[in-house]
Amino acid sequence: MQKRLVLDQQQISIVLKRFCHQLMENHDDFENTVLLGLQPRGIVVLEQLVALLKEIAHVDVPYGYLDATFHRDDFRRRDFPLKANETKIDFLIEGKKVILIDDVLYKGRSVRAALDAMIAFGRPAKVELMVLVDRKYTRDYPIMPDYCGIKVNTLESQYVSVEWREKGFDQDAIWITEKA
Amino acid sequence: MSQLSTRHLLGIKNITAADIELIFQTADNFKEVLNRPIKKVPSLRDITIANIFFENSTRTRLSFELAEKRLSADVINFSSSNSSVKKGETLIDTVNNILSMKVDMVVMRHASVGAPHFLSKHIQANIVNAGDGTHEHPTQALLDAFSIREKLGDVAGKKVAIIGDILHSRVALSNIFCLQKLGAEVMVCGPITLIPKHIESLGVKVEQDVMKALQWCDVANVLRIQLERQQIKYFPSLREYSLYFGINKRMLESLDKEIVVMHPGPINRGVELSSDAADSGQSIILQQVENGVAIRMAVLYLLAGGK
């Protein structure tokens, strides 16, 4: 199987630090800002970002996990129902600036579902999207990231796999892989 | 695994422990949805569900209807009391007429054992058994086991005493199957006239002394005396039943441990449960009702999913 490295461990670390500084620039003291990681894979990015914000900006930004399974538009179009993940949001997002965090932006359908799911927790003042990888020219919906680690051009026959040490891989890495 | 092993939920007997675990995991997610400011998700937006109740029900029908509406399904309700069934129409004709209106799922309660099984052989829609006679009531058993898991952390290894009218109860049979599949020990307790013969063959203990049952168990699931199902008198009077098989706070306090008290409702207060026991801190009766909606949402979601 052909694999091409998109970001290695060091580059991911640089991207996450850059995200931190961009957020500090745009959100001042984070007084009205909350972070939401999209289940299942966005929460790994979220947790690393939360730790870095604490270390670099010395702030504890409220954060939660958002699962959009029940809001997806492909229910009954799949062979099996999607298995849901935990949603854990202990705060209302009414009037907050929300940063949605995911690992890869592909068709934009997950983010659309996430926006729908998010509204159940209040009406935010503003929503921004942060992704490690933006797969260019693949979008079904007009959704673009506000914060992006790297843009890649991919084919339908390829997928982007994100590997994390905490998920049992040797090191953090993002690959473009040919579908089997 | 994200799919049930069956297209219909007709009973607990014919589903697997993995199915039950999947329903529980999905219900956990729906319970979180039910605690959001906006409690509705669009999962079943293009699904029509018919609630067909050939027998009276308040809480089960309301619980199913709320679950369906929380999932954004279109819902139609049918009750036999004011329908053409009274004019002699057959079950299959009634249901086929309803299905001609492009219904995707049927939630059915019927006084006859096996009615949903019969129906499942004749129609394409997914069927959920909401109680068939004295046979099974699968979603009640699921919500009971889910409530035990929520309260005690796990069902495996727990001792559950089902106390009361076992003979006429569909809840008891489904509970026995469900709890045993999840690794719990089950005892049934009640007047000997209300315990089915040979029930030991299901692997349950049988006890006639309520205090002994309470001392043995971690959970007491107290059942309603179903007077409407009793064609003959199975015990002399409600007063005597209450005296020998009723549970009150004093009995619970006399135990050397704190047990969990459950009841599928509606309670005959002062008969099978005294008010001070039903309303005590040990009772999780209202949590059972709340969990019922989440469990039914999970079942409907999982059955409706897939092509």
Short mmCIF file of C-alpha atoms in Angstrom, two decimals:
data_model
loop_
_atom_site.label_atom_id
_atom_site.label_comp_id
_atom_site.label_asym_id
_atom_site.label_seq_id
_atom_site.Cartn_x
_atom_site.Cartn_y
_atom_site.Cartn_z
CA MET A 1 0.00 0.00 0.00
CA GLN A 2 1.39 3.39 -1.03
CA LYS A 3 1.77 5.94 1.77
CA ARG A 4 2.96 9.51 1.62
CA LEU A 5 3.88 11.42 4.77
CA VAL A 6 2.02 14.72 5.07
CA LEU A 7 3.07 15.86 8.54
CA ASP A 8 5.56 14.20 10.88
CA GLN A 9 5.67 14.49 14.65
CA GLN A 10 7.77 17.66 14.67
CA GLN A 11 5.62 19.35 12.04
CA ILE A 12 2.41 18.47 13.93
CA SER A 13 3.94 19.99 17.03
CA ILE A 14 4.81 23.18 15.11
CA VAL A 15 1.26 23.34 13.68
CA LEU A 16 -0.31 23.00 17.13
CA LYS A 17 1.94 25.74 18.55
CA ARG A 18 1.01 27.95 15.62
CA PHE A 19 -2.67 27.30 16.33
CA CYS A 20 -2.04 28.42 19.91
CA HIS A 21 -0.48 31.70 18.85
CA GLN A 22 -3.20 32.35 16.26
CA LEU A 23 -5.87 31.77 18.91
CA MET A 24 -4.06 34.08 21.37
CA GLU A 25 -4.00 36.73 18.68
CA ASN A 26 -7.70 36.38 17.83
CA HIS A 27 -9.21 35.60 21.22
CA ASP A 28 -7.24 37.86 23.61
CA ASP A 29 -7.75 36.47 27.11
CA PHE A 30 -10.16 33.71 25.97
CA GLU A 31 -12.78 35.07 28.36
CA ASN A 32 -15.69 34.29 26.02
CA THR A 33 -14.14 31.42 24.06
CA VAL A 34 -14.85 27.69 24.27
CA LEU A 35 -13.32 24.75 22.38
CA LEU A 36 -15.29 21.80 20.98
CA GLY A 37 -13.51 18.72 19.65
CA LEU A 38 -15.46 16.70 17.08
CA GLN A 39 -15.77 13.02 17.92
CA PRO A 40 -14.07 10.74 17.41
CA ARG A 41 -10.73 12.02 16.15
CA GLY A 42 -10.96 15.76 16.72
CA ILE A 43 -10.71 15.32 20.46
CA VAL A 44 -7.07 14.20 20.26
CA VAL A 45 -6.22 17.49 18.56
CA LEU A 46 -8.38 19.31 21.12
CA GLU A 47 -6.65 17.76 24.12
CA GLN A 48 -3.18 18.58 22.79
CA LEU A 49 -4.28 22.14 22.10
CA VAL A 50 -5.77 22.57 25.57
CA ALA A 51 -2.47 21.45 27.15
CA LEU A 52 -0.49 23.80 24.92
CA LEU A 53 -2.77 26.76 25.67
CA LYS A 54 -2.20 26.13 29.35
CA GLU A 55 1.55 25.96 28.85
CA ILE A 56 1.99 28.84 26.41
CA ALA A 57 -0.91 31.21 27.14
CA HIS A 58 -1.48 30.18 30.78
CA VAL A 59 -5.22 29.89 30.24
CA ASP A 60 -7.76 27.17 31.02
CA VAL A 61 -10.20 27.40 28.14
CA PRO A 62 -13.49 25.51 28.69
CA TYR A 63 -13.67 22.58 26.32
CA GLY A 64 -15.98 19.73 25.41
CA TYR A 65 -16.53 16.81 23.07
CA LEU A 66 -19.21 17.01 20.41
CA ASP A 67 -20.60 13.96 18.60
CA ALA A 68 -22.71 14.63 15.49
CA THR A 69 -23.75 11.04 14.69
CA PHE A 70 -27.46 11.66 15.26
CA HIS A 71 -27.35 14.77 13.07
CA ARG A 72 -25.69 13.23 10.01
CA ASP A 73 -27.53 13.33 6.70
CA ASP A 74 -26.54 9.82 5.60
CA PHE A 75 -28.63 7.83 8.07
CA ARG A 76 -30.31 4.94 6.19
CA ARG A 77 -27.90 5.47 3.30
CA ARG A 78 -25.27 3.35 4.97
CA ASP A 79 -25.38 -0.41 5.35
CA PHE A 80 -25.30 -0.13 9.14
CA PRO A 81 -26.24 2.62 11.60
CA LEU A 82 -23.26 4.69 12.75
CA LYS A 83 -22.13 4.07 16.28
CA ALA A 84 -22.36 7.21 18.38
CA ASN A 85 -19.62 8.57 20.64
CA GLU A 86 -19.80 10.52 23.86
CA THR A 87 -20.89 14.14 23.81
CA LYS A 88 -19.59 15.94 26.87
CA ILE A 89 -20.32 19.63 27.07
CA ASP A 90 -20.74 20.91 30.63
CA PHE A 91 -21.48 24.49 29.64
CA LEU A 92 -23.90 26.45 27.49
CA ILE A 93 -22.46 27.97 24.34
CA GLU A 94 -25.05 30.77 24.25
CA GLY A 95 -23.22 33.95 23.21
CA LYS A 96 -19.80 32.23 23.20
CA LYS A 97 -17.14 32.19 20.53
CA VAL A 98 -16.87 28.49 19.67
CA ILE A 99 -13.89 26.90 18.00
CA LEU A 100 -14.77 23.56 16.41
CA ILE A 101 -11.74 21.30 16.14
CA ASP A 102 -11.29 18.27 13.89
CA ASP A 103 -8.36 16.42 12.41
CA VAL A 104 -9.28 16.31 8.70
CA LEU A 105 -11.73 18.41 6.65
CA TYR A 106 -12.99 16.41 3.67
CA LYS A 107 -16.54 16.75 2.30
CA GLY A 108 -17.70 19.19 4.97
CA ARG A 109 -20.68 16.99 5.84
CA SER A 110 -19.38 16.12 9.32
CA VAL A 111 -18.87 19.79 10.08
CA ARG A 112 -22.38 20.61 8.84
CA ALA A 113 -23.78 17.92 11.13
CA ALA A 114 -21.62 19.23 13.97
CA LEU A 115 -22.96 22.75 13.50
CA ASP A 116 -26.46 21.31 13.71
CA ALA A 117 -25.62 19.31 16.86
CA MET A 118 -23.89 22.30 18.44
CA ILE A 119 -27.00 24.47 18.23
CA ALA A 120 -28.65 22.19 20.81
CA PHE A 121 -26.35 23.74 23.41
CA GLY A 122 -27.25 27.38 22.66
CA ARG A 123 -26.76 30.05 20.04
CA PRO A 124 -23.09 30.93 19.77
CA ALA A 125 -21.86 34.45 19.01
CA LYS A 126 -19.40 33.12 16.47
CA VAL A 127 -18.10 29.76 15.27
CA GLU A 128 -14.64 29.08 13.88
CA LEU A 129 -13.29 25.87 12.42
CA MET A 130 -9.83 24.46 13.07
CA VAL A 131 -8.44 21.43 11.24
CA LEU A 132 -5.01 19.85 10.98
CA VAL A 133 -5.53 18.84 7.35
CA ASP A 134 -7.75 20.42 4.69
CA ARG A 135 -8.35 18.16 1.69
CA LYS A 136 -8.71 20.73 -1.08
CA TYR A 137 -11.30 20.49 -3.90
CA THR A 138 -13.29 17.72 -2.19
CA ARG A 139 -15.98 19.77 -0.51
CA ASP A 140 -19.73 18.99 -0.86
CA TYR A 141 -20.73 21.96 1.31
CA PRO A 142 -19.36 25.53 1.34
CA ILE A 143 -17.32 25.05 4.50
CA MET A 144 -13.76 26.36 4.92
CA PRO A 145 -11.44 26.24 7.94
CA ASP A 146 -10.40 29.38 9.82
CA TYR A 147 -7.29 27.63 11.14
CA CYS A 148 -5.57 25.01 9.00
CA GLY A 149 -2.39 22.99 9.56
CA ILE A 150 -1.80 21.99 5.96
CA LYS A 151 -3.78 21.89 2.72
CA VAL A 152 -3.40 18.78 0.60
CA ASN A 153 -4.66 17.83 -2.81
CA THR A 154 -6.06 14.30 -2.78
CA LEU A 155 -7.92 11.93 -5.06
CA GLU A 156 -11.15 10.07 -4.24
CA SER A 157 -9.08 6.90 -4.18
CA GLN A 158 -6.99 8.21 -1.30
CA TYR A 159 -7.65 8.81 2.34
CA VAL A 160 -5.85 10.75 5.03
CA SER A 161 -4.90 8.76 8.08
CA VAL A 162 -3.94 10.47 11.31
CA GLU A 163 -1.82 8.46 13.75
CA TRP A 164 -1.33 9.46 17.38
CA ARG A 165 1.15 8.04 19.87
CA GLU A 166 -1.59 7.95 22.49
CA LYS A 167 -3.61 5.70 20.18
CA GLY A 168 -0.77 3.17 20.09
CA PHE A 169 1.25 4.33 17.08
CA ASP A 170 5.04 4.79 17.20
CA GLN A 171 4.77 8.52 16.72
CA ASP A 172 2.33 11.24 15.70
CA ALA A 173 2.06 11.33 11.91
CA ILE A 174 -0.38 12.15 9.13
CA TRP A 175 -0.29 10.11 5.93
CA ILE A 176 -2.02 10.06 2.57
CA THR A 177 -2.79 6.45 1.76
CA GLU A 178 -4.25 4.72 -1.28
CA LYS A 179 -7.52 2.96 -0.45
CA ALA A 180 -7.11 -0.80 -0.68
CA MET B 1 -20.30 -3.78 15.99
CA SER B 2 -22.86 -1.09 15.22
CA GLN B 3 -25.76 -3.22 14.07
CA LEU B 4 -28.32 -5.38 15.85
CA SER B 5 -28.46 -9.04 14.90
CA THR B 6 -32.19 -8.75 14.23
CA ARG B 7 -34.59 -6.62 12.13
CA HIS B 8 -37.29 -6.69 14.79
CA LEU B 9 -37.26 -6.48 18.56
CA LEU B 10 -39.78 -9.17 19.39
CA GLY B 11 -38.31 -10.31 22.66
CA ILE B 12 -35.13 -10.57 24.69
CA LYS B 13 -34.93 -14.34 24.19
CA ASN B 14 -33.91 -14.01 20.54
CA ILE B 15 -31.30 -11.23 20.86
CA THR B 16 -27.70 -11.53 22.00
CA ALA B 17 -25.76 -10.03 24.90
CA ALA B 18 -23.83 -8.03 22.28
CA ASP B 19 -27.14 -6.60 20.99
CA ILE B 20 -28.08 -5.58 24.52
CA GLU B 21 -24.69 -3.95 25.06
CA LEU B 22 -25.03 -2.02 21.77
CA ILE B 23 -28.50 -0.82 22.80
CA PHE B 24 -27.09 0.30 26.16
CA GLN B 25 -24.17 2.18 24.58
CA THR B 26 -26.53 3.93 22.17
CA ALA B 27 -28.95 4.71 25.02
CA ASP B 28 -26.06 6.33 26.93
CA ASN B 29 -25.68 8.73 23.99
CA PHE B 30 -29.41 9.39 23.80
CA LYS B 31 -29.57 10.01 27.54
CA GLU B 32 -27.07 12.80 27.01
CA VAL B 33 -29.29 14.14 24.20
CA LEU B 34 -32.28 14.12 26.59
CA ASN B 35 -30.38 16.34 28.99
CA ARG B 36 -29.55 18.99 26.37
CA PRO B 37 -31.46 22.27 26.24
CA ILE B 38 -32.78 21.10 22.84
CA LYS B 39 -33.69 17.44 23.26
CA LYS B 40 -34.41 16.56 19.66
CA VAL B 41 -32.20 15.04 16.96
CA PRO B 42 -33.07 14.56 13.28
CA SER B 43 -31.99 10.89 13.01
CA LEU B 44 -35.40 9.44 12.02
CA ARG B 45 -36.60 12.46 10.06
CA ASP B 46 -37.74 10.38 7.07
CA ILE B 47 -39.29 7.52 9.07
CA THR B 48 -42.97 6.98 9.89
CA ILE B 49 -43.78 4.91 12.95
CA ALA B 50 -47.18 3.48 13.85
CA ASN B 51 -47.91 2.83 17.51
CA ILE B 52 -50.52 0.09 17.40
CA PHE B 53 -51.92 -0.64 20.82
CA PHE B 54 -54.55 -3.37 20.97
CA GLU B 55 -54.40 -3.21 24.75
CA ASN B 56 -54.54 -0.23 27.10
CA SER B 57 -51.28 1.44 28.00
CA THR B 58 -50.33 4.86 29.22
CA ARG B 59 -46.67 4.96 30.15
CA THR B 60 -45.29 2.60 27.49
CA ARG B 61 -47.18 4.35 24.69
CA LEU B 62 -46.19 7.80 25.96
CA SER B 63 -42.58 6.70 26.35
CA PHE B 64 -42.46 5.29 22.80
CA GLU B 65 -44.21 8.35 21.39
CA LEU B 66 -41.81 10.71 23.12
CA ALA B 67 -38.81 8.64 21.96
CA GLU B 68 -40.11 8.74 18.38
CA LYS B 69 -40.70 12.49 18.51
CA ARG B 70 -37.27 13.14 20.05
CA LEU B 71 -35.85 11.29 17.02
CA SER B 72 -37.95 13.46 14.64
CA ALA B 73 -39.97 10.52 13.29
CA ASP B 74 -43.52 11.00 12.02
CA VAL B 75 -45.87 9.24 14.41
CA ILE B 76 -49.37 7.81 14.03
CA ASN B 77 -51.25 6.29 16.92
CA PHE B 78 -53.82 3.55 16.82
CA SER B 79 -55.75 2.13 19.71
CA SER B 80 -58.17 -0.75 19.28
CA SER B 81 -60.77 0.67 21.67
CA ASN B 82 -62.12 3.04 19.04
CA SER B 83 -61.24 1.18 15.86
CA SER B 84 -62.63 -1.24 13.29
CA VAL B 85 -61.19 -4.12 15.31
CA LYS B 86 -64.41 -3.77 17.26
CA LYS B 87 -66.25 -4.39 14.00
CA GLY B 88 -64.49 -7.70 13.43
CA GLU B 89 -61.47 -6.75 11.33
CA THR B 90 -58.51 -9.14 11.60
CA LEU B 91 -55.09 -8.17 12.97
CA ILE B 92 -53.37 -8.65 9.64
CA ASP B 93 -55.98 -6.54 7.81
CA THR B 94 -55.75 -3.76 10.36
CA VAL B 95 -51.98 -3.68 10.17
CA ASN B 96 -51.88 -3.96 6.38
CA ASN B 97 -54.20 -0.98 6.14
CA ILE B 98 -51.88 1.02 8.35
CA LEU B 99 -48.82 -0.11 6.41
CA SER B 100 -50.45 0.94 3.14
CA MET B 101 -49.97 4.45 4.43
CA LYS B 102 -46.19 3.87 3.97
CA VAL B 103 -45.28 3.15 7.55
CA ASP B 104 -41.68 2.06 8.17
CA MET B 105 -41.89 0.77 11.72
CA VAL B 106 -44.58 -0.66 13.95
CA VAL B 107 -44.61 -0.57 17.73
CA MET B 108 -47.24 -3.05 18.82
CA ARG B 109 -48.89 -4.11 22.03
CA HIS B 110 -51.32 -7.01 21.91
CA ALA B 111 -53.06 -9.14 24.50
CA SER B 112 -52.21 -12.33 22.60
CA VAL B 113 -48.87 -14.03 23.08
CA GLY B 114 -46.91 -14.13 19.82
CA ALA B 115 -48.93 -11.47 17.97
CA PRO B 116 -45.85 -9.43 16.97
CA HIS B 117 -44.03 -12.63 15.95
CA PHE B 118 -46.97 -13.53 13.71
CA LEU B 119 -46.99 -10.05 12.24
CA SER B 120 -43.25 -10.08 11.57
CA LYS B 121 -43.77 -12.98 9.17
CA HIS B 122 -46.31 -11.04 7.12
CA ILE B 123 -45.08 -7.47 6.86
CA GLN B 124 -41.91 -5.72 5.75
CA ALA B 125 -41.81 -2.98 8.40
CA ASN B 126 -39.57 -3.29 11.47
CA ILE B 127 -41.57 -4.39 14.51
CA VAL B 128 -40.98 -3.53 18.14
CA ASN B 129 -42.90 -5.60 20.65
CA ALA B 130 -44.36 -3.28 23.28
CA GLY B 131 -45.79 -6.23 25.21
CA ASP B 132 -47.54 -9.39 24.02
CA GLY B 133 -49.88 -10.88 26.57
CA THR B 134 -48.03 -12.51 29.44
CA HIS B 135 -45.06 -13.30 27.20
CA GLU B 136 -42.42 -10.56 26.71
CA HIS B 137 -41.97 -6.82 27.12
CA PRO B 138 -38.42 -6.38 25.83
CA THR B 139 -37.96 -2.62 26.11
CA GLN B 140 -39.09 -2.72 29.75
CA ALA B 141 -36.49 -5.40 30.51
CA LEU B 142 -33.83 -3.39 28.70
CA LEU B 143 -34.61 -0.23 30.61
CA ASP B 144 -34.67 -2.16 33.89
CA ALA B 145 -31.24 -3.68 33.24
CA PHE B 146 -29.95 -0.33 31.98
CA SER B 147 -31.15 1.32 35.21
CA ILE B 148 -29.39 -1.35 37.30
CA ARG B 149 -26.19 -0.83 35.30
CA GLU B 150 -26.46 2.92 35.80
CA LYS B 151 -27.08 2.62 39.55
CA LEU B 152 -24.67 -0.21 40.42
CA GLY B 153 -22.08 0.15 37.64
CA ASP B 154 -22.65 -3.29 36.15
CA VAL B 155 -25.32 -5.96 35.85
CA ALA B 156 -22.93 -8.93 35.84
CA GLY B 157 -22.63 -10.58 39.22
CA LYS B 158 -25.60 -8.74 40.73
CA LYS B 159 -28.45 -10.54 42.45
CA VAL B 160 -31.89 -9.45 41.33
CA ALA B 161 -35.13 -10.56 42.98
CA ILE B 162 -38.29 -10.19 40.91
CA ILE B 163 -41.10 -9.99 43.42
CA GLY B 164 -44.84 -10.22 42.86
CA ASP B 165 -47.16 -11.52 40.15
CA ILE B 166 -44.70 -13.54 38.06
CA LEU B 167 -47.41 -15.65 36.41
CA HIS B 168 -49.18 -12.80 34.62
CA SER B 169 -46.13 -10.62 34.02
CA ARG B 170 -44.46 -10.15 30.65
CA VAL B 171 -41.92 -7.94 32.44
CA ALA B 172 -40.74 -10.87 34.56
CA LEU B 173 -39.96 -13.18 31.65
CA SER B 174 -38.11 -10.53 29.63
CA ASN B 175 -36.25 -9.46 32.77
CA ILE B 176 -35.13 -13.03 33.47
CA PHE B 177 -33.76 -13.42 29.91
CA CYS B 178 -32.11 -9.99 29.90
CA LEU B 179 -30.51 -10.15 33.34
CA GLN B 180 -29.20 -13.68 32.78
CA LYS B 181 -27.70 -12.73 29.40
CA LEU B 182 -25.86 -9.93 31.17
CA GLY B 183 -24.53 -12.24 33.88
CA ALA B 184 -26.85 -11.50 36.81
CA GLU B 185 -28.40 -14.03 39.17
CA VAL B 186 -32.19 -13.95 39.28
CA MET B 187 -34.68 -15.01 41.93
CA VAL B 188 -38.45 -14.89 41.64
CA CYS B 189 -40.56 -14.41 44.73
CA GLY B 190 -44.31 -14.33 45.24
CA PRO B 191 -47.31 -16.39 46.29
CA ILE B 192 -46.98 -19.93 45.01
CA THR B 193 -50.16 -19.45 42.99
CA LEU B 194 -48.51 -16.59 41.07
CA ILE B 195 -45.27 -18.42 40.24
CA PRO B 196 -45.37 -20.47 37.02
CA LYS B 197 -44.69 -24.18 37.35
CA HIS B 198 -41.19 -25.31 36.28
CA ILE B 199 -39.84 -21.75 36.27
CA GLU B 200 -36.66 -23.18 37.85
CA SER B 201 -35.88 -24.63 34.43
CA LEU B 202 -35.03 -21.07 33.35
CA GLY B 203 -32.21 -21.09 35.89
CA VAL B 204 -33.86 -18.86 38.47
CA LYS B 205 -34.16 -19.36 42.20
CA VAL B 206 -37.67 -19.49 43.67
CA GLU B 207 -38.57 -18.09 47.06
CA GLN B 208 -41.84 -17.53 48.87
CA ASP B 209 -40.50 -15.51 51.79
CA VAL B 210 -40.11 -11.86 50.84
CA MET B 211 -37.68 -11.09 53.68
CA LYS B 212 -35.39 -13.92 52.54
CA ALA B 213 -35.56 -12.58 48.99
CA LEU B 214 -34.68 -9.07 50.17
CA GLN B 215 -31.79 -10.38 52.26
CA TRP B 216 -30.43 -12.27 49.24
CA CYS B 217 -30.68 -9.60 46.57
CA ASP B 218 -28.90 -6.40 45.53
CA VAL B 219 -31.96 -5.25 43.58
CA ALA B 220 -35.65 -5.84 44.25
CA ASN B 221 -37.72 -5.44 41.11
CA VAL B 222 -41.26 -5.32 42.45
CA LEU B 223 -44.07 -6.11 40.01
CA ARG B 224 -47.62 -4.88 39.96
CA ILE B 225 -50.40 -7.26 40.88
CA GLN B 226 -52.20 -7.61 37.56
CA LEU B 227 -55.77 -7.98 38.74
CA GLU B 228 -57.06 -7.40 35.22
CA ARG B 229 -55.31 -10.56 34.00
CA GLN B 230 -56.60 -12.78 36.78
CA GLN B 231 -59.62 -14.79 35.71
CA ILE B 232 -59.76 -16.55 39.06
CA LYS B 233 -58.66 -15.48 42.51
CA TYR B 234 -55.01 -16.36 43.06
CA PHE B 235 -54.90 -15.02 46.62
CA PRO B 236 -57.62 -14.26 49.19
CA SER B 237 -57.40 -10.47 49.27
CA LEU B 238 -55.18 -7.50 48.46
CA ARG B 239 -54.89 -6.91 52.19
CA GLU B 240 -53.48 -10.38 52.69
CA TYR B 241 -51.17 -10.03 49.71
CA SER B 242 -49.87 -6.76 51.11
CA LEU B 243 -49.35 -8.36 54.52
CA TYR B 244 -47.26 -11.25 53.21
CA PHE B 245 -45.68 -9.88 50.01
CA GLY B 246 -45.82 -6.10 50.30
CA ILE B 247 -42.57 -4.22 50.83
CA ASN B 248 -42.25 -1.22 53.12
CA LYS B 249 -39.50 1.07 54.37
CA ARG B 250 -39.24 -0.74 57.72
CA MET B 251 -38.37 -3.97 55.92
CA LEU B 252 -35.74 -2.22 53.81
CA GLU B 253 -34.19 -0.60 56.87
CA SER B 254 -34.02 -3.90 58.72
CA LEU B 255 -31.59 -5.28 56.11
CA ASP B 256 -27.86 -5.11 56.78
CA LYS B 257 -27.30 -3.57 53.32
CA GLU B 258 -28.92 -1.00 51.09
CA ILE B 259 -30.74 -2.61 48.19
CA VAL B 260 -32.12 -0.89 45.09
CA VAL B 261 -35.91 -0.86 44.69
CA MET B 262 -37.48 -0.89 41.22
CA HIS B 263 -41.02 -1.07 39.86
CA PRO B 264 -42.16 -0.96 36.23
CA GLY B 265 -45.28 1.00 37.22
CA PRO B 266 -48.03 1.77 37.70
CA ILE B 267 -47.68 1.06 41.42
CA ASN B 268 -50.58 -0.15 43.50
CA ARG B 269 -49.49 1.95 46.45
CA GLY B 270 -49.95 0.13 49.72
CA VAL B 271 -50.28 -3.26 48.00
CA GLU B 272 -46.95 -4.37 46.51
CA LEU B 273 -45.03 -1.29 47.67
CA SER B 274 -45.78 1.13 50.47
CA SER B 275 -45.45 4.83 49.69
CA ASP B 276 -42.48 5.27 52.02
CA ALA B 277 -40.61 2.50 50.16
CA ALA B 278 -41.65 3.70 46.69
CA ASP B 279 -40.57 7.27 47.45
CA SER B 280 -37.41 6.37 49.42
CA GLY B 281 -33.84 7.14 48.37
CA GLN B 282 -33.40 3.47 47.51
CA SER B 283 -36.09 3.64 44.85
CA ILE B 284 -35.04 4.29 41.23
CA ILE B 285 -38.57 4.13 39.83
CA LEU B 286 -38.45 7.59 38.26
CA GLN B 287 -34.99 6.95 36.79
CA GLN B 288 -36.52 3.85 35.15
CA VAL B 289 -39.09 6.09 33.47
CA GLU B 290 -36.41 8.51 32.25
CA ASN B 291 -34.22 5.66 31.02
CA GLY B 292 -37.23 4.18 29.20
CA VAL B 293 -37.22 7.03 26.69
CA ALA B 294 -33.45 6.71 26.06
CA ILE B 295 -33.68 2.92 25.64
CA ARG B 296 -36.61 3.20 23.22
CA MET B 297 -34.79 5.88 21.24
CA ALA B 298 -31.79 3.54 20.99
CA VAL B 299 -33.89 0.58 19.86
CA LEU B 300 -35.73 2.60 17.22
CA TYR B 301 -32.51 4.21 16.00
CA LEU B 302 -30.70 0.89 15.66
CA LEU B 303 -33.62 -0.89 13.97
CA ALA B 304 -34.25 1.95 11.54
CA GLY B 305 -30.60 2.30 10.56
CA GLY B 306 -29.07 0.68 7.52
CA LYS B 307 -30.41 0.29 4.03
#
